[in-house]
XYZ file of C-alpha atoms in Angstrom:
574
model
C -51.145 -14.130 -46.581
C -49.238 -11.596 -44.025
C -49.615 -14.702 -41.470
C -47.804 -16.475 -43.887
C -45.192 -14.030 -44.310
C -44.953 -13.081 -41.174
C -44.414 -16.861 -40.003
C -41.353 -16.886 -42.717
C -40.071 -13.943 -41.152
C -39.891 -15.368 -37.717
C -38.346 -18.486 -39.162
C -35.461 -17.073 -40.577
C -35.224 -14.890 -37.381
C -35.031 -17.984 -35.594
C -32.821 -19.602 -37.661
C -29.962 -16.701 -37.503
C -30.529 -16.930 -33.631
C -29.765 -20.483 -33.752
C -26.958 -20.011 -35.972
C -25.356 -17.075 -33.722
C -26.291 -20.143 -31.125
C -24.015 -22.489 -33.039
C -21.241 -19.727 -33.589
C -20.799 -19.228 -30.145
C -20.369 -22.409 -29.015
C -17.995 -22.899 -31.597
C -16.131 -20.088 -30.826
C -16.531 -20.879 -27.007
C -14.562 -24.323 -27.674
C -11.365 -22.797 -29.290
C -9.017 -22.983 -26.879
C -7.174 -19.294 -25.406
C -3.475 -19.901 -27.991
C -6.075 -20.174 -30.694
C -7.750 -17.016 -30.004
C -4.503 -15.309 -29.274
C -3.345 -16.294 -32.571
C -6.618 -14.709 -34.007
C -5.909 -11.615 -32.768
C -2.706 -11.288 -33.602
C -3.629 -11.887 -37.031
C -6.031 -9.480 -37.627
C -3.815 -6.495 -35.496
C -2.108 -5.904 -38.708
C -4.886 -5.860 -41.079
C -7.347 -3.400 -38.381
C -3.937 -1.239 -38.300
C -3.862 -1.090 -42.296
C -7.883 -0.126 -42.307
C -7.505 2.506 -39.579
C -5.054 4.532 -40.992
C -6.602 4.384 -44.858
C -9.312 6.615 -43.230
C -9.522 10.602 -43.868
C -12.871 11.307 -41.913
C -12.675 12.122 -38.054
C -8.696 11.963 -38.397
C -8.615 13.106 -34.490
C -10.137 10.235 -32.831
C -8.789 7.686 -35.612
C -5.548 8.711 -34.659
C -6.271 7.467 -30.848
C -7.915 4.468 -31.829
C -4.849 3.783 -33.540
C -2.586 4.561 -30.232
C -4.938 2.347 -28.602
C -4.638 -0.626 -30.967
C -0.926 -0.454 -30.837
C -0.720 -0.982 -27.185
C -2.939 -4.426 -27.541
C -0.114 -6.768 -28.633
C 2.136 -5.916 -25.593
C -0.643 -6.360 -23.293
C -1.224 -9.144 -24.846
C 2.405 -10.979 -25.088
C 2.183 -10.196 -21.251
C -1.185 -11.899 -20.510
C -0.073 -15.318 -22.170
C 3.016 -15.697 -20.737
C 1.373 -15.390 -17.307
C 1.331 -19.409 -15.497
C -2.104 -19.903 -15.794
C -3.034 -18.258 -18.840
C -4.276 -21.385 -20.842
C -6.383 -23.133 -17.776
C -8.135 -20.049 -17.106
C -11.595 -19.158 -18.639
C -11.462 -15.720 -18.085
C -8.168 -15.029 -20.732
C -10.052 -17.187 -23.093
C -13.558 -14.699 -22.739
C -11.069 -11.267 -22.421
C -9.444 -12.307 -25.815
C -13.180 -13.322 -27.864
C -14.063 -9.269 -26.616
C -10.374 -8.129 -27.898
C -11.538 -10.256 -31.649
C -14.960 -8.669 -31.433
C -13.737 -4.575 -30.862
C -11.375 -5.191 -33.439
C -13.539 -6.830 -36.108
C -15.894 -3.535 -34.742
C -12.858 -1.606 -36.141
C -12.554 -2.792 -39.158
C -16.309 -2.539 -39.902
C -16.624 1.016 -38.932
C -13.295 2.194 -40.765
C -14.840 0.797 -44.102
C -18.095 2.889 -43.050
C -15.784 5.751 -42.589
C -13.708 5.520 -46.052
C -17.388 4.990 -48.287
C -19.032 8.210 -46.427
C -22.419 5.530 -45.890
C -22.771 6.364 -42.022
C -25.826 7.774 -40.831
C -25.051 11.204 -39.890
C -21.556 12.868 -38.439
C -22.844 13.233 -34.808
C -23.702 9.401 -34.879
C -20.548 8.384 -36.158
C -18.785 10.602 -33.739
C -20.602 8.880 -30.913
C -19.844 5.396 -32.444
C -16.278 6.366 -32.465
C -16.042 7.309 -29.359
C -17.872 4.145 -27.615
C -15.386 2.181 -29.727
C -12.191 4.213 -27.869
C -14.200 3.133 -24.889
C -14.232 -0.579 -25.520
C -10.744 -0.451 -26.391
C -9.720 1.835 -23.399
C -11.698 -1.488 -21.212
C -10.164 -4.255 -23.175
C -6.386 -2.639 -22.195
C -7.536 -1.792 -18.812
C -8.973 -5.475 -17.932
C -5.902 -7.201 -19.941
C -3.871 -5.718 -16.994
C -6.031 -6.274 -14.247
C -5.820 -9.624 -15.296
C -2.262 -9.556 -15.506
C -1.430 -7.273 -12.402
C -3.925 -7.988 -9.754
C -3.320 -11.538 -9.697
C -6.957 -12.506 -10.281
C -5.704 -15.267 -12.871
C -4.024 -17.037 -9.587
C -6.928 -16.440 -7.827
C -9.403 -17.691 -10.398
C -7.666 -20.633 -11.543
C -7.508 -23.825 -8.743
C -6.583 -23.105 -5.242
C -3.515 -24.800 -4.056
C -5.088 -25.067 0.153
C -8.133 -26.963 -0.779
C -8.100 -30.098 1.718
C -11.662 -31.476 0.143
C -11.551 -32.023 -3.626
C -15.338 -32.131 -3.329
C -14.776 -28.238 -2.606
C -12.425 -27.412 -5.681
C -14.845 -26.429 -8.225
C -16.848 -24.416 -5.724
C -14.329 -22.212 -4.588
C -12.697 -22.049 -7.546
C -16.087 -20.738 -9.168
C -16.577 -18.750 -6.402
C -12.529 -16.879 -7.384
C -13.838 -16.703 -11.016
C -17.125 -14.788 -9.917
C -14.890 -12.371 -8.016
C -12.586 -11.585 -9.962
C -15.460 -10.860 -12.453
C -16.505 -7.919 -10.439
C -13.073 -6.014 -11.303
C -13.079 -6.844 -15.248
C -15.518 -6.894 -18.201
C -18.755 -4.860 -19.165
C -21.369 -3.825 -16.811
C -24.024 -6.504 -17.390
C -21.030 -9.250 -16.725
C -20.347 -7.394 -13.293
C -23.943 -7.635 -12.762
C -24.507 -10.887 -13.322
C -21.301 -11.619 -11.078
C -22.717 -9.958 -8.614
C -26.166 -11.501 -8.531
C -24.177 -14.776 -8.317
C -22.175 -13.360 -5.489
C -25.249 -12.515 -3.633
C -26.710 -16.201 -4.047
C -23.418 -17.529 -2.971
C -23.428 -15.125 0.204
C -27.292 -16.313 0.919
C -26.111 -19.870 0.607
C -22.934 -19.917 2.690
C -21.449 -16.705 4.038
C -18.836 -18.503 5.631
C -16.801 -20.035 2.723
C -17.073 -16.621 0.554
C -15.687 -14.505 3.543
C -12.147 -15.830 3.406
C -12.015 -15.681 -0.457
C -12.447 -12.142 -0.744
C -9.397 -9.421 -0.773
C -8.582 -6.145 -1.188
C -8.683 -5.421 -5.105
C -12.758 -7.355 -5.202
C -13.563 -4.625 -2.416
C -12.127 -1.888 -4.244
C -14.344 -3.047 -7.473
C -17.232 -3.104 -5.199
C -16.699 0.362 -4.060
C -16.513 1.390 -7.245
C -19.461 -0.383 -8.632
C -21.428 1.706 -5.710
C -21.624 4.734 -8.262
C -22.213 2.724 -11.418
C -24.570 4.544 -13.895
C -27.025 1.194 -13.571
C -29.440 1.364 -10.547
C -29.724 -2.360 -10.700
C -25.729 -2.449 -10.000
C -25.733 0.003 -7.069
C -28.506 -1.913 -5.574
C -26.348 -5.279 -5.390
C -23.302 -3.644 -4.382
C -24.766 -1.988 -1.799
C -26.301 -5.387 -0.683
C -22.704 -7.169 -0.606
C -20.922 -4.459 0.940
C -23.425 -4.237 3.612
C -23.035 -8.203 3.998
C -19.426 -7.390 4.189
C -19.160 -4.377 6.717
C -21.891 -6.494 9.524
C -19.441 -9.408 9.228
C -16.800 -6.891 9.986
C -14.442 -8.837 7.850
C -13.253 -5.905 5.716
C -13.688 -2.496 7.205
C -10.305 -1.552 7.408
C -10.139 -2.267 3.267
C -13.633 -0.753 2.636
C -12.512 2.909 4.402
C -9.156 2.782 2.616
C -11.108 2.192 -0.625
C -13.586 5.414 -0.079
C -16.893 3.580 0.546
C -17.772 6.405 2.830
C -18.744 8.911 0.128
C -21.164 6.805 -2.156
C -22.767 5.190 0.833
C -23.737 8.906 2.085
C -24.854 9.762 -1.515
C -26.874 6.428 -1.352
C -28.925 7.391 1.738
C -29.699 10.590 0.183
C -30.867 9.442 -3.166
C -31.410 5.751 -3.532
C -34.322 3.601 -3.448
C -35.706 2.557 -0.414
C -33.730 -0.757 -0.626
C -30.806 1.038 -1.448
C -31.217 3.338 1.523
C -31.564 1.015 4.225
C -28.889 -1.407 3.029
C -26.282 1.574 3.100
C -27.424 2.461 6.597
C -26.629 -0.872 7.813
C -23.391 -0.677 6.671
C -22.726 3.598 7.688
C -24.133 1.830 10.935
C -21.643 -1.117 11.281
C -18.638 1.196 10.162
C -19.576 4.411 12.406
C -18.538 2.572 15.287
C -14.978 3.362 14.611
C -14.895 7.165 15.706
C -12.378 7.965 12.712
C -14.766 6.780 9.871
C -18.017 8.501 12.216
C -16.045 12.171 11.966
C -15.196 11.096 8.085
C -19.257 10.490 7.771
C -20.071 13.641 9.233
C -17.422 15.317 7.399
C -18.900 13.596 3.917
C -22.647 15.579 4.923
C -23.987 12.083 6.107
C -26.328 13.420 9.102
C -28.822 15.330 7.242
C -29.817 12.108 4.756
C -29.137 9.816 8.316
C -31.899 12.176 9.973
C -34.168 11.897 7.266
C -34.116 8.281 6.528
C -34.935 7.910 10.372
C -37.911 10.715 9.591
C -39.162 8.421 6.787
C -37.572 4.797 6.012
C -38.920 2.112 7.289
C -38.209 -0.376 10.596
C -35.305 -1.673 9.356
C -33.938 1.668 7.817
C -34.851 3.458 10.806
C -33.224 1.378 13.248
C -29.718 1.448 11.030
C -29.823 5.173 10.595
C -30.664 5.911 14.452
C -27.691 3.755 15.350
C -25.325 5.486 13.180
C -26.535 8.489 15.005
C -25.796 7.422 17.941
C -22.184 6.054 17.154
C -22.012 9.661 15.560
C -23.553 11.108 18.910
C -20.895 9.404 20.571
C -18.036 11.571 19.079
C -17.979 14.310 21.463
C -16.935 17.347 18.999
C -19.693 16.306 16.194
C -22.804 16.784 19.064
C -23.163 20.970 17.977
C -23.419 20.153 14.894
C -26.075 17.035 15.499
C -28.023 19.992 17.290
C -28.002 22.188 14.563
C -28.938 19.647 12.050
C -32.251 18.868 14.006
C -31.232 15.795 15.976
C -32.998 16.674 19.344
C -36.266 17.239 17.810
C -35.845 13.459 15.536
C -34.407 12.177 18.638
C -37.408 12.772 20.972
C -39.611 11.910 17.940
C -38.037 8.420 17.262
C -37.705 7.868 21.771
C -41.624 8.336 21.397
C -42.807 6.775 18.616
C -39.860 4.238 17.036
C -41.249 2.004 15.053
C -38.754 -0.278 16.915
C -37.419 -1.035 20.352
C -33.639 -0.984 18.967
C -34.351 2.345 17.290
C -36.385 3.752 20.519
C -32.944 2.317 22.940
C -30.327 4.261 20.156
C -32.339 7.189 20.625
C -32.052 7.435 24.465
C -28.246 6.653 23.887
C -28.206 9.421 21.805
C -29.997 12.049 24.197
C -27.154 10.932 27.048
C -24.938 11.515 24.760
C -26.149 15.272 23.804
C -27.233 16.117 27.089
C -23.354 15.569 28.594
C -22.523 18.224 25.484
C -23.622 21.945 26.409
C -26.083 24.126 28.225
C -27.373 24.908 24.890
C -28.500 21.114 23.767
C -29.906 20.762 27.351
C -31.945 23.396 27.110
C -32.913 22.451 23.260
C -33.872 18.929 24.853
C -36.168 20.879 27.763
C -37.701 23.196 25.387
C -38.467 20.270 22.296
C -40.224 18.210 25.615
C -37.570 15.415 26.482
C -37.746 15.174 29.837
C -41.150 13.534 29.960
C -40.237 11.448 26.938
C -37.583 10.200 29.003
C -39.492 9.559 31.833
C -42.005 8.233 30.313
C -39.724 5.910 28.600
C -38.397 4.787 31.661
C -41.647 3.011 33.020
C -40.863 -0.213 31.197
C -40.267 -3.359 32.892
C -36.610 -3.188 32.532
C -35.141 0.481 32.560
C -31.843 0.824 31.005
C -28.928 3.143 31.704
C -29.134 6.298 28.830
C -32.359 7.704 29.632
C -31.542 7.990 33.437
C -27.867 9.346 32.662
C -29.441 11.787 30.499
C -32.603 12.609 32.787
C -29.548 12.983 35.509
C -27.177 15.378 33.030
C -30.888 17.321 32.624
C -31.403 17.676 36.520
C -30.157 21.010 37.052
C -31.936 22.166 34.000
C -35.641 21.805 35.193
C -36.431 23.258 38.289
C -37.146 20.816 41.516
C -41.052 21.398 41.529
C -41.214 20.662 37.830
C -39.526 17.594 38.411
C -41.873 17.071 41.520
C -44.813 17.402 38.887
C -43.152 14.725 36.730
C -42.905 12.558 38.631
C -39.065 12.171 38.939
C -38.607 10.416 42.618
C -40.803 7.590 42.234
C -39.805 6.737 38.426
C -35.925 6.814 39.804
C -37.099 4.471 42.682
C -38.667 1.989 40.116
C -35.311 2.748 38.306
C -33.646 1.459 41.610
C -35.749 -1.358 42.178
C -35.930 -2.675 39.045
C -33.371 -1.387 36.497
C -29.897 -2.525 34.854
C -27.090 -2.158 37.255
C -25.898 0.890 35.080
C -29.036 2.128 35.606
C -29.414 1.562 39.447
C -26.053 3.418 39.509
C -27.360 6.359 37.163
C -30.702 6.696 39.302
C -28.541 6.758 42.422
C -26.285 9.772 41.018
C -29.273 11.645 39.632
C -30.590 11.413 43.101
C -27.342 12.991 44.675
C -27.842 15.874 42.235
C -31.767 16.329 42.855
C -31.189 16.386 46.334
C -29.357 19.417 46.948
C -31.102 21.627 49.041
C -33.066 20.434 52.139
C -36.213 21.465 50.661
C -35.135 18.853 47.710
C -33.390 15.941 50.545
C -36.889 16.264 52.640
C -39.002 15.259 49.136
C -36.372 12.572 48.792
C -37.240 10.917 51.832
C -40.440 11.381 51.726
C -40.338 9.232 48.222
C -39.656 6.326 50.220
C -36.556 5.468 48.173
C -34.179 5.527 51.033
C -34.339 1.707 52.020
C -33.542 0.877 48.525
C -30.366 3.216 48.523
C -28.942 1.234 51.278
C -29.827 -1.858 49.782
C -27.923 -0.940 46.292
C -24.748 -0.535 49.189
C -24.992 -4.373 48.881
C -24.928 -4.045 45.002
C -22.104 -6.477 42.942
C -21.295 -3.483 40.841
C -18.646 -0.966 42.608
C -20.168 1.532 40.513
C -23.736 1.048 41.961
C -21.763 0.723 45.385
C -19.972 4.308 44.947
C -23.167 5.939 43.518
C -25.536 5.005 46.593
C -22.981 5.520 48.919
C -22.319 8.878 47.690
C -26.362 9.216 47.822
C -26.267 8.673 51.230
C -23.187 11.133 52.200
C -25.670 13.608 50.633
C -29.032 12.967 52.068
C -27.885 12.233 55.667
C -28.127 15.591 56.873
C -31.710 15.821 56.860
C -33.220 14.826 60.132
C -35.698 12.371 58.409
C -33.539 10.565 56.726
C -30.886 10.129 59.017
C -33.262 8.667 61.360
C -34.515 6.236 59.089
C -30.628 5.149 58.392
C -30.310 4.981 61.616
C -33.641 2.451 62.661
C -31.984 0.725 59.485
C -29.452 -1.249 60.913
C -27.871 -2.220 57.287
C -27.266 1.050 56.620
C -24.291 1.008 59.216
C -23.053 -2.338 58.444
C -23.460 -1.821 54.340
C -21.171 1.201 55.031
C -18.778 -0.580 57.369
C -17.829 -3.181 54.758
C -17.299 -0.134 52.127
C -14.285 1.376 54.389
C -12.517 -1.497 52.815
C -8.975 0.016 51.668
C -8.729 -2.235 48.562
C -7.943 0.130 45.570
C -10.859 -1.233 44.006
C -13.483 0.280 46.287
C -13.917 3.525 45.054
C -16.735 3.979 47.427
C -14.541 4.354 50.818
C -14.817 8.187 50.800
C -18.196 8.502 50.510
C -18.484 5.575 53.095
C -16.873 7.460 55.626
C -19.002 10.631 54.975
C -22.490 8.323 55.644
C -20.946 7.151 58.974
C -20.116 10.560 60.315
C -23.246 11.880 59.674
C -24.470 8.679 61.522
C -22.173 8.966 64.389
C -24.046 11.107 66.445
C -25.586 8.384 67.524
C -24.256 6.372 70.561
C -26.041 2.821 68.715
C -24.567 3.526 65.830
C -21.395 4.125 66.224
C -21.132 1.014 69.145
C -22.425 -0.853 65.860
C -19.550 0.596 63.930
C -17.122 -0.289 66.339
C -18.405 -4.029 66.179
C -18.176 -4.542 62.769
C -14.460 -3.414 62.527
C -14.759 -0.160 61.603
C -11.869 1.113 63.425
C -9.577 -1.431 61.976
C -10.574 -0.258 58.498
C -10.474 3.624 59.524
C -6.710 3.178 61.025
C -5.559 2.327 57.112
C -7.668 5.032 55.475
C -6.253 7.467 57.776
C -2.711 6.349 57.327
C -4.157 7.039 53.257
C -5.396 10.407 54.194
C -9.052 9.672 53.127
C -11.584 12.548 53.853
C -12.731 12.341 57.633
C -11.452 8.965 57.882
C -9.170 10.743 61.779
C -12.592 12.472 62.466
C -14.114 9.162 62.632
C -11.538 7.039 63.892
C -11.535 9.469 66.516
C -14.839 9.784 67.443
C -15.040 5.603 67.619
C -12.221 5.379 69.846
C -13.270 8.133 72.028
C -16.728 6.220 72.248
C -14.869 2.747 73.319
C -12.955 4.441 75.647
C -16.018 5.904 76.952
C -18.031 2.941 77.386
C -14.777 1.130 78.518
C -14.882 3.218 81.698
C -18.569 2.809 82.338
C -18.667 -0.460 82.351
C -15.342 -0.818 85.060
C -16.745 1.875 87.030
């Protein structure tokens, strides 16, 4: 018998489903002039209702203000151009009808005292102000922002293949800045599909105003919302299409409270984006400023690959900003930083991390020390024994150099990881390995070990080097290490070391090694073979311009070479 019963239940349940079903559709095919003719029908009527009420005469009497302002708004919204073609008038007038047939239905509740308790009614009342504060508000979004021109056909649409496309794609953005929550989310699941499916022909539809409802939509009460925001605006800052709209519009803020409580999705998709937009130094002080290196350091503590990556990059953009490194140190980023250099569950996030130590390292005595103390240095060198050796973690093991003391650095190891560094490394980190070499080597003690690390013949072979930089560095290596006896032999018995140095006298602006070039050959031209090897690669013609450009040494040389020729003029016409 209950089956029974409960079967006719479920019938008649379907059957008011089917006929809400029907109702809609019907309503759905009335055209937008016969729904603004609705309304305006039943304005007066609600009006009459409202104000028959005693109960709760405080927030009747703004309902009221609120319902007064609708036919205005409304008068302005149909005379707009494209306020009968456009679907989204037709839907914004069907939710003006509904809140108003709400009104009527809780004034009559009102008048008869049959609500369900005060506190309930006060509630309803004041949801009902809210759907009436929306319907104004997205009446003139509608109206101002010029998402009815933007949602209705586009007028630069070659194909007419792509017509509907786009202009569904318009109608799904401007979505995003009108309408209840679970429309924007449904927009912006759409959105997301669209993006997934081509990136390319949403890009160039989206402006200012459907940025500014994203930003916004970042602190929306639903989690589900946040998450796809934060999806699409991370879409939008990596394409870089947008940032300078996505600053302006604050996305800053909510993307730092993101990292700091979201989900893990959440998290990692607002560190891509804090990553892609801290490479502008402005927005990296504005993160820092916003308390967005504390969550940063923990997501890289305990996110994922992904999230760890994103957050040590924005770290190192932040890193980069010379008058944020204190306060990196005193948030804990030398101790994450030699963490994530060891064990990143990445290469990127292991290669931001070494950035990042360069960058603190070149900051103060104090984060030098901090990086000594927390055990960087053999992180970094340890780091460097890869097959490829990249610039940061020399320049920082370089900036670290006077730090250590030279027989810890002899117990690490230093000379012949910086050799493989020479051999084998980037050019900017040939040229790095070269410089920290010059500042190892400054006692004779310290030159003597250098030699002895048989890294000498690949000094004078970085003289040869396409990059000036590497060219300066090796010849400044080389103006510093020829004083020792050992080495300056060696240079010597090497005969490319004179004519590698000969072809940097070169006056060319561009040759920022010259000075250093000269210094090598001085402290070479003690030697009779060397300096008769000098003097047949050109030297002197080279020397005459430097010394008319007052370079360092350039007359001691010159002198000394012509001297020499004069000398072994007369002994061989004696």
């Amino acid at each position: 018998m209950g089956t029974i019963a409960e079967l006719g239940t479920m019938g008649k349940f379907g059957a008011m489903a089917e006929e809400q079903q029907v109702n809609q559709m019907v309503m759905d095919k009335q055209s937008a002039e016969e729904w603004l003719s609705r309304v305006h029908s039943l304005i007066p009527s609600v009006l009459s209702e409202a104000k028959t009420v005693n109960n709760f005469a405080g927030r009747w009497k703004t309902i009221i203000s609120k319902i007064d302002q609708i036919p205005a708004c409304l008068s302005d919204l149909s005379s707009h151009p494209c306020f009968s073609k456009n679907k989204l008038c037709n839907e914004q007038l069907q939710s003006v009808a509904k809140t108003l047939n709400e009104v009527i239905e809780l004034a009559e509740l009102c008048s008869t005292d049959k609500y369900e308790g005060k506190l309930r009614m006060q509630s309803d009342l004041d949801a009902l102000s809210g759907k009436l504060d929306l319907n104004l508000r997205d009446c003139m979004v509608l109206i101002k922002t010029g998402v009815l021109g933007e949602a209705t056909l586009p007028l630069y649409i070659s194909s007419s293949l792509e017509t509907p496309k786009i202009s569904s794609l318009k109608e799904l953005l401007a979505r995003l800045q009108i309408g209840h929550l679970e429309s924007k989310h449904n927009a912006l699941e759409n959105l997301l599909r669209a993006m997934q499916e081509d990136e390319k022909m949403v890009m160039p539809l989206i402006g200012r105003a459907n940025v500014a409802a994203l930003v916004q939509l970042l602190t929306a009460t639903s989690t589900r919302i946040r998450e796809k925001a934060v999806n699409l605006i991370s879409v939008l800052a990596e394409s870089g299409h947008c940032d300078e709209w996505l600053i302006s519009e604050g996305v800053l803020p909510p993307l730092v409270r993101l990292i700091e409580s979201g989900s893990l999705e959440t998290k990692e998709k607002a560190a891509i984006a804090i990553q892609r937009l801290s490479m502008a130094e402005e927005n990296a002080r504005e993160i820092a400023g916003h308390g967005g290196i504390t969550p940063l350091i923990d997501l890289c503590k305990t996110g994922d690959s992904v999230s760890q990556a994103a957050s040590a990059a924005a770290l190192k953009n932040i890193s980069a900003v010379s008058e944020l490194r204190q306060l990196l140190g005193e948030e804990g980023m030398v101790r994450v930083a030699i963490d994530l250099l060891n064990h990143g569950i990445l290469l990127g996030s292991r290669e931001h991390m070494a950035e990042c130590l360069q960058n603190l390292t070149a900051a103060s005595e104090a984060l030098r020390e901090a990086i000594v103390t927390d055990g960087g240095v053999p992180s970094l060198l340890a780091y460097l024994d890869g097959p490829l050796p990249q610039e940061p973690a020399v320049t920082a093991l370089r900036n670290l150099i006077p730090s250590v003391n030279s027989e810890m650095w002899v117990a690490l190891n230093l000379l012949p990881r910086l050799t493989h560094v020479l051999n084998s490394g980037s050019l900017g980190a040939q040229e790095a390995a070269a410089s920290a070499l010059c500042r190892f080597a400054c006692s004779p003690e310290t030159k003597r070990l250098v030699g002895e690390s048989g890294c000498v013949a690949v000094i004078v072979k970085l003289l040869e080097s396409k990059s000036n930089g590497c060219r300066e560095a090796a010849a400044q290596a080389i103006a510093g290490l020829v004083t020792e006896g050992r080495i300056r032999r060696e240079l010597k018995k090497d005969g490319k070391s004179v004519t590698n140095l000969v072809m940097l006298l070169d006056a060319n602006p561009g040759n920022t090694a010259k000075k250093y070039a000269v210094a090598g050959l001085l402290g070479l031209s003690g030697s009779e073979k060397s300096k008769r090897m000098m003097v047949s690669y050109g030297a002197i013609g080279y020397l005459k311009k430097l010394s008319e450009m007052e370079v360092i040494g350039a007359d001691k040389l010159l002198e000394k070479l012509e001297r020499g020729k004069l000398r072994s003029f007369f002994f061989h016409h004696r």
